[in-house]
Each structure stands twice: as structure tokens, then as C-alpha cells.
Coordinates of C-alpha atoms in Angstrom, one line a residue:
Chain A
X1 CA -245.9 30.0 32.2
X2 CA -247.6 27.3 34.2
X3 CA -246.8 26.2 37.4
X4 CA -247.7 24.1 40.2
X5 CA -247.5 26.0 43.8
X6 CA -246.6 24.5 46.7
X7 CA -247.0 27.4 49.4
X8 CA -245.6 25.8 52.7
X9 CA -247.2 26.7 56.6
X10 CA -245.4 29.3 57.2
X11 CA -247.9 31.3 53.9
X12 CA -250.8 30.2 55.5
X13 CA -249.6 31.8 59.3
X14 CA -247.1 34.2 59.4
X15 CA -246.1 34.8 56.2
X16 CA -249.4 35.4 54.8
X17 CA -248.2 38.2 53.4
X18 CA -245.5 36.6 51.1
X19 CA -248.2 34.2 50.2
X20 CA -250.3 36.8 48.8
X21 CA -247.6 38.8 47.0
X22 CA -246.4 36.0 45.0
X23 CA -249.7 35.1 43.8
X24 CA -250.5 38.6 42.8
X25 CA -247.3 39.5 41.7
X26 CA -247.0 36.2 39.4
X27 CA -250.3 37.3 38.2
X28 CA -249.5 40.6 36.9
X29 CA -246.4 38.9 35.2
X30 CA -248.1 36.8 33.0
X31 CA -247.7 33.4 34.9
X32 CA -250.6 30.7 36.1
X33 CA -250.1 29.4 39.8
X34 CA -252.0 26.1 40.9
X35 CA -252.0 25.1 44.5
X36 CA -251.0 21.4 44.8
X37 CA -254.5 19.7 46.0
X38 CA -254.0 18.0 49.5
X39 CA -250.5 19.6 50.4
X40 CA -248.9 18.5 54.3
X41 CA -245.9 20.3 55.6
X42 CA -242.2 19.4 54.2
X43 CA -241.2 18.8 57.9
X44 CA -239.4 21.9 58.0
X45 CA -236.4 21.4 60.0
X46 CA -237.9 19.5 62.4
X47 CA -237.9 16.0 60.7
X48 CA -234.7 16.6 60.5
X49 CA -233.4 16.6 64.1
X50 CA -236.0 13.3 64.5
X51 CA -235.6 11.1 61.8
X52 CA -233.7 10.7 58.8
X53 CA -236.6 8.6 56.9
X54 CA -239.2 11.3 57.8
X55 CA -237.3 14.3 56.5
X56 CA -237.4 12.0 52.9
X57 CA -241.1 10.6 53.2
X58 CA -242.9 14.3 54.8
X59 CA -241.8 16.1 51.4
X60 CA -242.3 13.3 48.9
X61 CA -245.6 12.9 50.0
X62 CA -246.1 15.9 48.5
X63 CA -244.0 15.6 45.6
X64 CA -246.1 12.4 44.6
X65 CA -249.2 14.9 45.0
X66 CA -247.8 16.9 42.1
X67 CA -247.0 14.4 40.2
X68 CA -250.6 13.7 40.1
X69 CA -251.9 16.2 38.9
X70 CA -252.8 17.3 35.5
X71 CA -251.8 18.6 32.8
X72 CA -248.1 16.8 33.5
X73 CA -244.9 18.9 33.1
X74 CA -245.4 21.9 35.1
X75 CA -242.7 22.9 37.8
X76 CA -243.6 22.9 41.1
X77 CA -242.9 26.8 42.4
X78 CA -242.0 27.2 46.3
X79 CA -241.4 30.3 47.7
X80 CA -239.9 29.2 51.3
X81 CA -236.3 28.0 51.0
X82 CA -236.5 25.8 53.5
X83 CA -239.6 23.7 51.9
X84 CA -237.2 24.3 49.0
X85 CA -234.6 22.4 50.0
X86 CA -236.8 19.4 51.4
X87 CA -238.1 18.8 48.2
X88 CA -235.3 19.2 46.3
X89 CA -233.3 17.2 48.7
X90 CA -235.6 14.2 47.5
X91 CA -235.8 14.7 43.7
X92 CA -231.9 15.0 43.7
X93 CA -231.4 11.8 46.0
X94 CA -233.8 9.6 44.6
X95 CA -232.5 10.8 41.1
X96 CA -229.4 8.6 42.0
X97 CA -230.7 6.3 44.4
X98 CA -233.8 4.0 43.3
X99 CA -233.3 1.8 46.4
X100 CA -233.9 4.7 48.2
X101 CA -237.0 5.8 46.4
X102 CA -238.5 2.1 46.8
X103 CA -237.7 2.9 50.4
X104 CA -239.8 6.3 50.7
X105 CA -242.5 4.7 48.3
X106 CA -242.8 1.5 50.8
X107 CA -243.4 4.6 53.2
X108 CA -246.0 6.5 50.8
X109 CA -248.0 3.6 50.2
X110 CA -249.7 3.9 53.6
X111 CA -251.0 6.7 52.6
X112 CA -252.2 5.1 49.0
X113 CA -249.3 7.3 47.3
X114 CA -246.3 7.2 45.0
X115 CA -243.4 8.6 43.6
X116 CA -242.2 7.8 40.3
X117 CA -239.3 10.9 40.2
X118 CA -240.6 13.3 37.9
X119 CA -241.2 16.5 39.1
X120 CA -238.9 19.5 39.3
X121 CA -238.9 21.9 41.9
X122 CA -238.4 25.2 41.8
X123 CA -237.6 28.1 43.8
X124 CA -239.3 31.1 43.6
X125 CA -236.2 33.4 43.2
X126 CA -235.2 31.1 40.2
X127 CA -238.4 31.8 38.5
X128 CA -238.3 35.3 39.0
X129 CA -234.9 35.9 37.6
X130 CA -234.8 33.3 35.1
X131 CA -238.5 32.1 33.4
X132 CA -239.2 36.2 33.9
X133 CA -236.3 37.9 34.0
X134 CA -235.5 41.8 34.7
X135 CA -236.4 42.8 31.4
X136 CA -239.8 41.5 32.0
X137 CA -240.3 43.2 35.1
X138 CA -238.6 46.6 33.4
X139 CA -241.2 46.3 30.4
X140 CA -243.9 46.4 33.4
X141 CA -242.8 49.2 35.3
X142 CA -245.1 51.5 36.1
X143 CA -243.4 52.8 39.5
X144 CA -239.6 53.1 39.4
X145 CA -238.8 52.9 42.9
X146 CA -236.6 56.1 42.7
X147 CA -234.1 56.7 45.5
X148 CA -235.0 53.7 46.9
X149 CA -231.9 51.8 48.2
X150 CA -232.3 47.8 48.7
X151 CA -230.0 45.3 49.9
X152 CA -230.9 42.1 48.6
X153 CA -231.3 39.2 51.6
X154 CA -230.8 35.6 50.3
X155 CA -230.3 33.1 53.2
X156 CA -228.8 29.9 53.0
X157 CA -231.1 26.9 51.4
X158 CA -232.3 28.9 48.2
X159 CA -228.4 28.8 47.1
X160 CA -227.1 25.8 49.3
X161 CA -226.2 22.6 49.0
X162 CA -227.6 22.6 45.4
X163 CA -226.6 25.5 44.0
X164 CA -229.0 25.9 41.0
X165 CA -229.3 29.3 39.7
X166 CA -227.1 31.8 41.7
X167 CA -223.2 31.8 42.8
X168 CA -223.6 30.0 46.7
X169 CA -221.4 32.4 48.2
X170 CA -221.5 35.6 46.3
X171 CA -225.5 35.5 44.7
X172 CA -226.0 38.3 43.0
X173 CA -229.7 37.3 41.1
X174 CA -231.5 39.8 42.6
X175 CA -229.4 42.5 41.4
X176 CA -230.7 43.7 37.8
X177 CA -234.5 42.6 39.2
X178 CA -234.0 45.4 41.8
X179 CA -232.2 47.7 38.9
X180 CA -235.4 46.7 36.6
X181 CA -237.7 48.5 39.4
X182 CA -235.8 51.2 39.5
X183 CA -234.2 51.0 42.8
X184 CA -230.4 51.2 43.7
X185 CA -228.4 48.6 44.9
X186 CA -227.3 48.7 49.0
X187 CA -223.9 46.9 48.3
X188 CA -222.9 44.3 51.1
X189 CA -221.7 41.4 51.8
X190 CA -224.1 39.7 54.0
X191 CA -226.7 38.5 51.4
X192 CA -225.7 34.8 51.7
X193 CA -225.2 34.8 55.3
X194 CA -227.0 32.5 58.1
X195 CA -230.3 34.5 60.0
X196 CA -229.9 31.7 62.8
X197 CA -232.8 30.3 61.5
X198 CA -234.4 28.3 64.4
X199 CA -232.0 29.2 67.0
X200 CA -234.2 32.4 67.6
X201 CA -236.5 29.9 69.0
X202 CA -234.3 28.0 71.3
X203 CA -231.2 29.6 71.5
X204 CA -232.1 33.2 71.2
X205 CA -228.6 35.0 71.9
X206 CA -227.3 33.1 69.2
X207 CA -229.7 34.3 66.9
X208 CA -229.9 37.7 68.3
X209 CA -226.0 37.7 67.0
X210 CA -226.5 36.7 63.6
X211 CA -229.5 39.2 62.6
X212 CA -227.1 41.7 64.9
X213 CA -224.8 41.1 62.0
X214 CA -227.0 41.5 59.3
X215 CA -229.2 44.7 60.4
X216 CA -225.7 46.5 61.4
X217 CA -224.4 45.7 57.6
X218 CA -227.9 46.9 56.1
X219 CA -227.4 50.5 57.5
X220 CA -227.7 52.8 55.0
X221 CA -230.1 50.9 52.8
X222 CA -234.0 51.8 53.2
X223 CA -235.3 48.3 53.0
X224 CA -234.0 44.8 53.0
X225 CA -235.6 42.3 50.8
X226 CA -235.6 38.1 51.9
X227 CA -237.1 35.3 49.9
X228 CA -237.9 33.5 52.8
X229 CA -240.3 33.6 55.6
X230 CA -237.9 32.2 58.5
X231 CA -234.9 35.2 57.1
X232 CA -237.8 37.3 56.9
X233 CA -239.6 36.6 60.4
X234 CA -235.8 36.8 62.2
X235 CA -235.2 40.1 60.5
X236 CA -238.2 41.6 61.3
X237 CA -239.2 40.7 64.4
X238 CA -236.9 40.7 66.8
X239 CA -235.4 44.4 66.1
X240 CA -235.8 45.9 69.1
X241 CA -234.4 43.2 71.2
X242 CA -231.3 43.3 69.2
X243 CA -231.3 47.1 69.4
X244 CA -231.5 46.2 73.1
X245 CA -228.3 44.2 73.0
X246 CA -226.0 46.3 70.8
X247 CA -227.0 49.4 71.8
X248 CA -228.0 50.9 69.0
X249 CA -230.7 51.3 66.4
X250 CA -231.2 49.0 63.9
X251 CA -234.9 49.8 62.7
X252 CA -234.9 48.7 59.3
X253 CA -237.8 47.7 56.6
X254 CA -237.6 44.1 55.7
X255 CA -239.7 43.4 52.6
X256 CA -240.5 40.2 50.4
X257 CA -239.0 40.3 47.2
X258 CA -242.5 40.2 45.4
X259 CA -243.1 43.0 47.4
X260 CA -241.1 45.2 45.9
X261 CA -241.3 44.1 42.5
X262 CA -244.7 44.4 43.1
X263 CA -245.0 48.0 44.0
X264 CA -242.5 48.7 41.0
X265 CA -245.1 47.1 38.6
X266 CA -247.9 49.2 39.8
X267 CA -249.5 46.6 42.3
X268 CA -250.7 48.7 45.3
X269 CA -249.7 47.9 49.1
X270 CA -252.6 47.0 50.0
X271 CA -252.7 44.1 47.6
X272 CA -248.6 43.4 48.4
X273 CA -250.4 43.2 52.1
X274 CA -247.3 45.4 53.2
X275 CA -249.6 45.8 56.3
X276 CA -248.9 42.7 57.6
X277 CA -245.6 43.2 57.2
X278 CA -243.5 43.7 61.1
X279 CA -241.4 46.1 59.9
X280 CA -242.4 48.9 57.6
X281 CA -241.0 52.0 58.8
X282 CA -242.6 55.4 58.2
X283 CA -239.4 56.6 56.6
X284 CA -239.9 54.0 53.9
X285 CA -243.6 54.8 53.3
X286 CA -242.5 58.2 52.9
X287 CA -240.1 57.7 50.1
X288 CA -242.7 55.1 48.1
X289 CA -245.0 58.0 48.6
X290 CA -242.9 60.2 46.9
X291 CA -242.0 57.4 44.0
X292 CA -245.8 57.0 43.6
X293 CA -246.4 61.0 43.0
X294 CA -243.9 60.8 40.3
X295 CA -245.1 58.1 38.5
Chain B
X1 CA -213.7 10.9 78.7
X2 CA -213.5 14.4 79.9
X3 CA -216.3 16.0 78.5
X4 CA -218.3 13.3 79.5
X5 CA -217.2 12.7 82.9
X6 CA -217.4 16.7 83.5
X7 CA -221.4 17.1 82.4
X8 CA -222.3 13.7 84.0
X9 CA -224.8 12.5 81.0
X10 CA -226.4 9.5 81.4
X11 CA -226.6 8.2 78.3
X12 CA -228.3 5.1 78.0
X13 CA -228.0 2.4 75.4
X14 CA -224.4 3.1 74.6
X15 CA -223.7 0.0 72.6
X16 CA -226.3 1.4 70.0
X17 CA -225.1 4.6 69.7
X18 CA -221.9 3.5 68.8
X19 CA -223.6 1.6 66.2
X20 CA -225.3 4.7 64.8
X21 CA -222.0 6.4 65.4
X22 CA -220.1 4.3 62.9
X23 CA -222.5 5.4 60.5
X24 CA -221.7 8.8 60.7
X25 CA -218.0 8.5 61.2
X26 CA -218.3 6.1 57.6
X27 CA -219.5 9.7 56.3
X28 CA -216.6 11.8 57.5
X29 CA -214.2 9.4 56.8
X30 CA -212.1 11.1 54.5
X31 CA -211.7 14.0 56.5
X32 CA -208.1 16.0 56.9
X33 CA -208.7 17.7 60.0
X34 CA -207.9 21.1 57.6
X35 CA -210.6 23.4 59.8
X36 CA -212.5 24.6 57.0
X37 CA -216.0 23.6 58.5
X38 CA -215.1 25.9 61.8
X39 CA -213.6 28.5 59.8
X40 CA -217.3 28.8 57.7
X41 CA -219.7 28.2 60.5
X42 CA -221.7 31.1 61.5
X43 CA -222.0 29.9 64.9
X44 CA -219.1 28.3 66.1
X45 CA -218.7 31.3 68.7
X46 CA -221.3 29.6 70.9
X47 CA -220.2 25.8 70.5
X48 CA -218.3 24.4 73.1
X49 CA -216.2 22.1 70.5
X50 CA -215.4 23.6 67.3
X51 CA -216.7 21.8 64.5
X52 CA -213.6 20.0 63.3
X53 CA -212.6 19.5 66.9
X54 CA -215.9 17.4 67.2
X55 CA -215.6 16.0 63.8
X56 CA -212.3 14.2 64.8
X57 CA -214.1 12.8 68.5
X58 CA -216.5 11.6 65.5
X59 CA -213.6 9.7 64.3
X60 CA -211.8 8.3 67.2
X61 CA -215.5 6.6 67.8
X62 CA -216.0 8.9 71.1
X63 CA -219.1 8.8 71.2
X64 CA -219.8 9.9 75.0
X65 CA -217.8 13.6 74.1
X66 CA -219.4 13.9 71.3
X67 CA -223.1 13.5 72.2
X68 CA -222.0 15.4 76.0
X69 CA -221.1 19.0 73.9
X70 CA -223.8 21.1 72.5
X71 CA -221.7 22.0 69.2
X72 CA -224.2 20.0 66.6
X73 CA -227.2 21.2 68.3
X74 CA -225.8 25.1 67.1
X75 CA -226.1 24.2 63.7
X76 CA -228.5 26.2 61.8
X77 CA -228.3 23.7 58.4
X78 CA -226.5 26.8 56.6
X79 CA -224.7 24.2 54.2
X80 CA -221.5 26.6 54.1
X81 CA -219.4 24.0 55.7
X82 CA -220.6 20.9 53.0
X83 CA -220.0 23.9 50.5
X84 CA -216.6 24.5 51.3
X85 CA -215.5 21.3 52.9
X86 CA -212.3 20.4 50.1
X87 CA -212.9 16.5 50.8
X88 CA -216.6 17.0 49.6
X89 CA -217.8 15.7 52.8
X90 CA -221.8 15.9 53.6
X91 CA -221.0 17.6 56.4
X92 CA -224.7 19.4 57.5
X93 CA -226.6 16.2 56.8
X94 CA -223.9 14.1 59.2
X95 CA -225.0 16.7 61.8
X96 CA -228.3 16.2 61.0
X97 CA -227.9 12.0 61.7
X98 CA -226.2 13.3 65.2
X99 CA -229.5 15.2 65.6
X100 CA -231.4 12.0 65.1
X101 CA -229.0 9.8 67.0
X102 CA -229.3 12.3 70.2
X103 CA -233.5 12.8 70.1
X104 CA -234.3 9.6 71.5
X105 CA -232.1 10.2 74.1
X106 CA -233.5 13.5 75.7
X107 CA -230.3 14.5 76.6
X108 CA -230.7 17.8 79.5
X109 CA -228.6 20.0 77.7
X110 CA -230.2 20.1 74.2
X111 CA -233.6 20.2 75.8
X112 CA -234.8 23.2 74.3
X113 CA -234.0 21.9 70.9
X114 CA -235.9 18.5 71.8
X115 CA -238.9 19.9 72.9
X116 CA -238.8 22.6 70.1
X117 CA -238.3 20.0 67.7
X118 CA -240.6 17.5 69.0
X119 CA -243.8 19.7 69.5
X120 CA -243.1 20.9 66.1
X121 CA -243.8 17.7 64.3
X122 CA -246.5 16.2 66.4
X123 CA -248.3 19.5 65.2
X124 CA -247.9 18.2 61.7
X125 CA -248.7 14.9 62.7
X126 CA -252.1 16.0 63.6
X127 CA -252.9 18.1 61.3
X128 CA -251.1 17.4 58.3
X129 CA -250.1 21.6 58.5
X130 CA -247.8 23.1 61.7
X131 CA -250.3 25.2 63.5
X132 CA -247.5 27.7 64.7
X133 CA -249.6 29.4 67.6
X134 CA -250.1 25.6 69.1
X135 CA -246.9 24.3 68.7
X136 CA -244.9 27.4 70.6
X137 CA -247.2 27.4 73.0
X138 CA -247.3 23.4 74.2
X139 CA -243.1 24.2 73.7
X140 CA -243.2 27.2 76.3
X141 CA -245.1 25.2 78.5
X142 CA -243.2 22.0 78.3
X143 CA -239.9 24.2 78.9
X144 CA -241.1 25.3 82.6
X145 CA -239.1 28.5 81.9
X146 CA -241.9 31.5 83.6
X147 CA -239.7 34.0 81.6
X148 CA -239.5 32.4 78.6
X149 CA -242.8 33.2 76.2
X150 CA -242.5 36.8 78.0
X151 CA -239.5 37.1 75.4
X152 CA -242.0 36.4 72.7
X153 CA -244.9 38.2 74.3
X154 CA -244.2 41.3 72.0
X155 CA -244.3 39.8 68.5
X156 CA -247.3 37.4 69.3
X157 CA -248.9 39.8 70.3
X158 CA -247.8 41.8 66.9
X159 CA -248.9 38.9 65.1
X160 CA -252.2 37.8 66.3
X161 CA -252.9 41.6 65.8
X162 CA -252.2 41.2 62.0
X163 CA -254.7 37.9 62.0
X164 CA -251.4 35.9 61.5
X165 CA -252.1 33.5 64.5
X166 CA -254.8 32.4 66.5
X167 CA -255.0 31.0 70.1
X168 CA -255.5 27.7 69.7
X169 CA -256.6 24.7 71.9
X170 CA -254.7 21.9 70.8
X171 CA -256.5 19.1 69.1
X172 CA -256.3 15.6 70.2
X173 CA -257.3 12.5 68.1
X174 CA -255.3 10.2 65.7
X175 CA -254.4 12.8 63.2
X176 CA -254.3 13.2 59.6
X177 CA -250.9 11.6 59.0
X178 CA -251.2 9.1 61.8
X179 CA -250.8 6.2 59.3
X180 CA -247.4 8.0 57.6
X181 CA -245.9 8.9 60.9
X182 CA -246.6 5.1 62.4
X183 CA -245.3 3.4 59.1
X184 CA -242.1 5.5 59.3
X185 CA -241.3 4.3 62.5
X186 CA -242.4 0.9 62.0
X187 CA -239.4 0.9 59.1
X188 CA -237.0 2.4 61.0
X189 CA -237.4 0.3 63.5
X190 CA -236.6 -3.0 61.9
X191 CA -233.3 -4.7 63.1

């Protein structure tokens, strides 16, 4: 299992964390991660709300990057859904369209670069529940999280538009990974529900409301796990001013996924870099302690 | 008119936003007016048109209503509207072209959004990477709001406490994907 890795900003800044339990949790599992040499941003969705060309050209550049380099074949693996989606976006639309890819190539070739269309990107969810699989991660347990009860956080652009490996509305991929580490299931409905993503930045009410939504549904669970540093950040960070609003507490844990798997197959926090993490409450910690004294 | 005429916008070059316009109502052509986008939108609570009230001001060509109401600056590019919509409609990415069409235009009531936006991606023209501490901090100071970075105060603090940002002086100089971002606009700029 060889991939190329495209980690995004966000893995590098605030999400350092999620950066360094992929890579040691893909690791453990067996799989060989290569960081694409030279990487730039995907735009993010900022290209999008200035130009329609750069929100094609800002990821290809990248995806011609890959393409590059050798051996040939390997999937590209991204754990941020939203530099998911912008690479995807242009292997799906230049798949149809090869006006449009001599368009973005016209672009690339300032930069000395091309696209020729084959490369296949990946999101790091898929390759968790499909190239490894629950089973996998069962036949590595070495910590069933025990009493544990997660509630499994997906966002929007892992599952939508292109809805690759998971129902778009009711995903449920994360279910038998988080029954193969032991854990028990926090059933909800909110999984596939907006964070606000941006909006937290310039139109915080808004965004207030939406994680409002979420935390109040997670009650009950002990941790909520994201696969996405902007669901992650908004779920985290911003719990007490919500508390604030609704007037009453929503303190929750909000882990990575490869977090948890993590811990389940043996990894220790400190190499899951659950201290960077915003919110890790003592209540969790208490309970993993526990788990880790009866493994 | 109304809308408009009500928030006074000054909106410039009109004859080529209509142009642009025409684009995007050649997208949501096919539209039935069925209200499955406003029905699916997480936040069409805040929006001032719902969105298949502004979807149909799309189609009658309005363009003055439809760039005067804040409802396509509230989408968060959830895709549950394209999803849904029965007519197969690209619905997000059409929002996405009214984002684009309204940029340029620096309209006062999507200011945050611009200057969000805008700060975002001269970051990663410069550097290649978005330097997050930079970018929110030329943003809070372009916003002229004293109260504003106080709501943020907290977590940046958590987070330069973790290592995960840095104070940063922001660089100057051409930037590492000068030649991309000027090529870009040089294309999009052709008649």
C-alpha cells in the first residue's frame, strides 16, 4: 500500500496534529506515505469566491506535481476534505472536458508544468475503510477502547458532490472502524451535517448555530471524531462561546479519526499528539486510562 | 428594484454583470421553482432571500436584487442543495460564479467575506502555503472592527500555546506563485 500524500496548510498549522496521526497511524497499518515534492495550497475556499480559473489551476498545479513523480500509479491520499474536493473537482472535470484541461495547462505552463489527467485522488477516510478496512484495524488491536462512546463526524466535501465511498446523506463508513477498536457507536443523525465552515470566520453567529447543533446532538457520547481540520477546528474551538449562547454546556472531546484508531492499535498519545488537540477533556482521559489498564 | 433601491448599492459596471449573470442563469435554467435547495440549506435561517427565492431573481435577469441580498454569501459550499436538487442543477458551484461575479465589486455588505477571502489568497500568493496567523491578522485589521480579533483572542492564544501559530510579520516581495496568479488573470481577462 503505496501512496502519494498531499497534506494541505491546515497539517502544517493548526492541524499539526492530524498531520502526525495519519502518518503514524498509516504506519502501523502497513501503508507507505510520500509527501508530494513542491506542494502549494489547493486554494481552499478562497479561490473560490475570486476566481473560477484559479480554483481549477491552484489544485492542478499540484496534481501535475504528482503526476511527476515516480514510481507512477500511486494514489494521491489527502486527509482535509476540503483540499479533497479541489482536487477532485479537477480530475473529475477535466476527465470530461479536455478543452478545459488545455485551458488550466495554458495556465500551468507559466509555472513550466502539466497535466495530462492521470492521477486519482483519494480521501483519507476512503482509504481507511476500504484499502484497510475494519478487519485490519481489529487484527491490530491492542487497546479496545472499552466503554468508549464515539459519534462519528463526517462534514460535507468528503461525501459531497462526488459521492465516492459512503451514502452522501446517511454515511455510515466509520461505523465498523469504530466497532473494530472496540468502541460503541453514539447513534445520531448529524454526521453529515454542515460545521459552517468559514462562516466562523466572518459570520460567527451563523457558525456558532451550526456547531450549537452539532455539540447539543453529541451529548451523551464521550468523544466526537472529524476527518477534517476546518469540522475539527469549529468543533473544538469555539465551545465555550457556544456554551455562552445556549446556555448550557456543551464540553465535548473532538478527536481525529486516526486518533482514535490510533490509540486502539496501541499508538500512544503522545505520538497521536492528543496534546495539541483543543478539546480533550479530563473525563475522556480518564476512561482511556482505564482502557489502557485493561489491556 | 426593491431590494436594491432599499440597500442603496452602487454597483458599478452593470452592463457586465449582466453579462456574467446570463452565465449563471444558462446554469439554473431548468429550474422548477420546487424549493428543494432552501428546504436543504443549513443556513438559510440567516439569508435575507431564500435560496430558490434568489434562484428565480437569477432567472428574471435581476441582477441589482440579486447581488443587493446577502443569501449567496451564507453558503458554506455544503453541496446538499446540488445533492438534492431533482433537476440536477449545479447549484453550489452557480453560487460560487455569484461569488466571483460580486468580488470585484467590493460590495459593503459582504465585506467581511471579501476581505476574508482576499487576504486569504494573497497569503498563498506569496508563499505558495496560507500562513494562517498572517492572513487573520492583516483580515482583523483591514476589518477596522476593535472588538473583532478579541473574539478570537482565546483560541489564538490556545493555539500559539500548542506551537500551532506563530506571530508573523507579513512578507512582501513578488511571491512564489507570482507568475501563476498573473497568468490567471491575464486569461481571464481576455475579451
Amino acid at each position: 500500500m503505496k501512496y502519494l500524500y498531499y497534506p494541505g496548510c491546515s497539517l502544517e498549522g493548526t492541524a499539526r496534529e492530524y498531520d502526525s496521526s495519519t502518518r503514524a497511524f498509516m504506519t502501523a497499518m502497513g501503508a507507505d506515505l510520500t509527501e508530494i515534492e513542491g506542494w502549494t495550497c489547493c486554494g481552499a475556499s478562497a479561490a473560490e469566491a475570486v476566481s473560477e480559473l484559479l480554483t481549477l489551476v491552484l489544485p492542478a498545479r499540484n496534481l501535475a506535481l504528482a503526476e511527476a513523480m515516480k514510481p507512477s500509479g500511486r494514489d494521491i491520499l489527502v486527509p482535509c476534505s476540503a483540499c479533497y474536493l479541489n482536487l477532485k473537482r479537477v480530475e473529475e472535470k477535466t476527465r470530461v472536458s479536455h478543452a478545459l484541461r488545455d485551458r488550466i495547462n495554458e495556465a500551468l505552463a507559466a509555472d513550466g508544468l502539466a497535466y495530462q489527467g492521470r492521477t486519482r485522488t483519494r480521501h483519507l477516510l476512503d482509504v481507511v475503510s476500504r484499502d484497510l478496512g475494519a478487519a485490519a484495524v481489529a487484527r491490530h488491536l491492542v487497546r479496545p477502547l472499552t466503554g468508549i462512546r464515539v459519534a462519528p463526524y463526517y462534514g460535507c466535501q468528503c461525501l459531497r458532490p462526488y459521492a465516492v465511498f459512503d451514502d452522501p446523506e446517511s454515511p455510515r463508513s466509520m461505523e465498523p472502524l469504530i466497532a473494530a477498536a472496540g468502541a460503541d457507536l453514539h447513534p445520531w443523525t448529524m454526521g453529515a451535517k454542515c460545521c459552517g465552515a468559514s462562516h466562523m470566520n466572518t459570520k460567527m453567529e451563523v457558525g456558532l448555530k451550526l456547531v450549537g447543533a452539532i455539540l447539543e446532538a453529541a451529548r451523551g457520547a464521550d468523544a466526537v471524531v472529524t476527518v477534517c481540520p476546518m469540522c475539527q477546528m469549529n468543533l473544538e474551538a469555539y465551545q465555550r462561546q457556544v456554551a455562552r449562547q445556549s446556555g448550557t454546556d456543551c464540553t465535548m472531546t473532538i478527536l481525529y479519526l486516526p486518533q482514535l484508531l490510533g490509540l486502539a492499535i496501541g499508538l500512544s498519545p503522545e505520538a497521536l499528539r492528543l496534546d495539541l488537540n483543543l478539546a480533550v477533556t479530563g473525563a475522556f482521559l480518564e476512561k482511556l486510562q482505564h482502557t489502557a489498564t485493561a489491556a | 428594484m426593491a431590494l436594491a433601491e432599499e440597500t442603496a448599492i452602487e454597483l458599478g459596471t452593470m452592463p457586465e454583470a449582466a453579462e456574467a449573470l446570463a452565465e449563471i442563469r444558462a446554469m439554473v435554467q431548468p429550474c422548477i421553482q420546487c424549493g428543494t435547495c432552501t428546504g436543504s440549506c443549513p443556513n438559510e435561517f440567516a439569508m435575507d432571500l431564500t435560496p430558490r427565492h434568489m434562484w428565480r431573481l437569477v432567472l428574471l435577469g435581476r441582477t441589482e436584487d440579486v447581488l443587493a441580498s446577502r443569501t449567496f454569501s451564507l453558503c458554506s459550499a455544503c453541496y446538499m442543495c446540488t445533492l438534492r436538487c431533482p433537476r440536477g442543477l449545479p447549484l453550489t458551484e452557480a453560487i460560487g460564479r455569484l461569488k466571483q461575479l460580486a468580488a470585484p465589486r467590493h460590495l459593503p455588505h459582504l465585506r467581511s467575506g471579501d476581505l476574508f477571502y482576499r487576504n486569504f489568497i494573497d497569503s498563498v500568493r506569496r508563499h505558495g502555503r496560507v500562513r494562517e496567523m498572517e492572513f487573520m491578522s492583516l483580515y482583523f485589521a483591514q476589518m477596522m472592527n476593535p472588538w473583532l480579533p478579541l473574539r478570537y483572542a482565546g483560541m489564538g492564544m490556545r493555539l500559539m500555546r500548542r506551537g500551532k501559530v506563530a506571530l508573523q510579520l507579513p512578507s512582501r516581495g513578488s511571491g512564489r506563485l507570482a507568475k501563476l496568479f498573473e497568468k490567471v488573470a491575464e486569461m481571464e481577462n481576455r475579451p
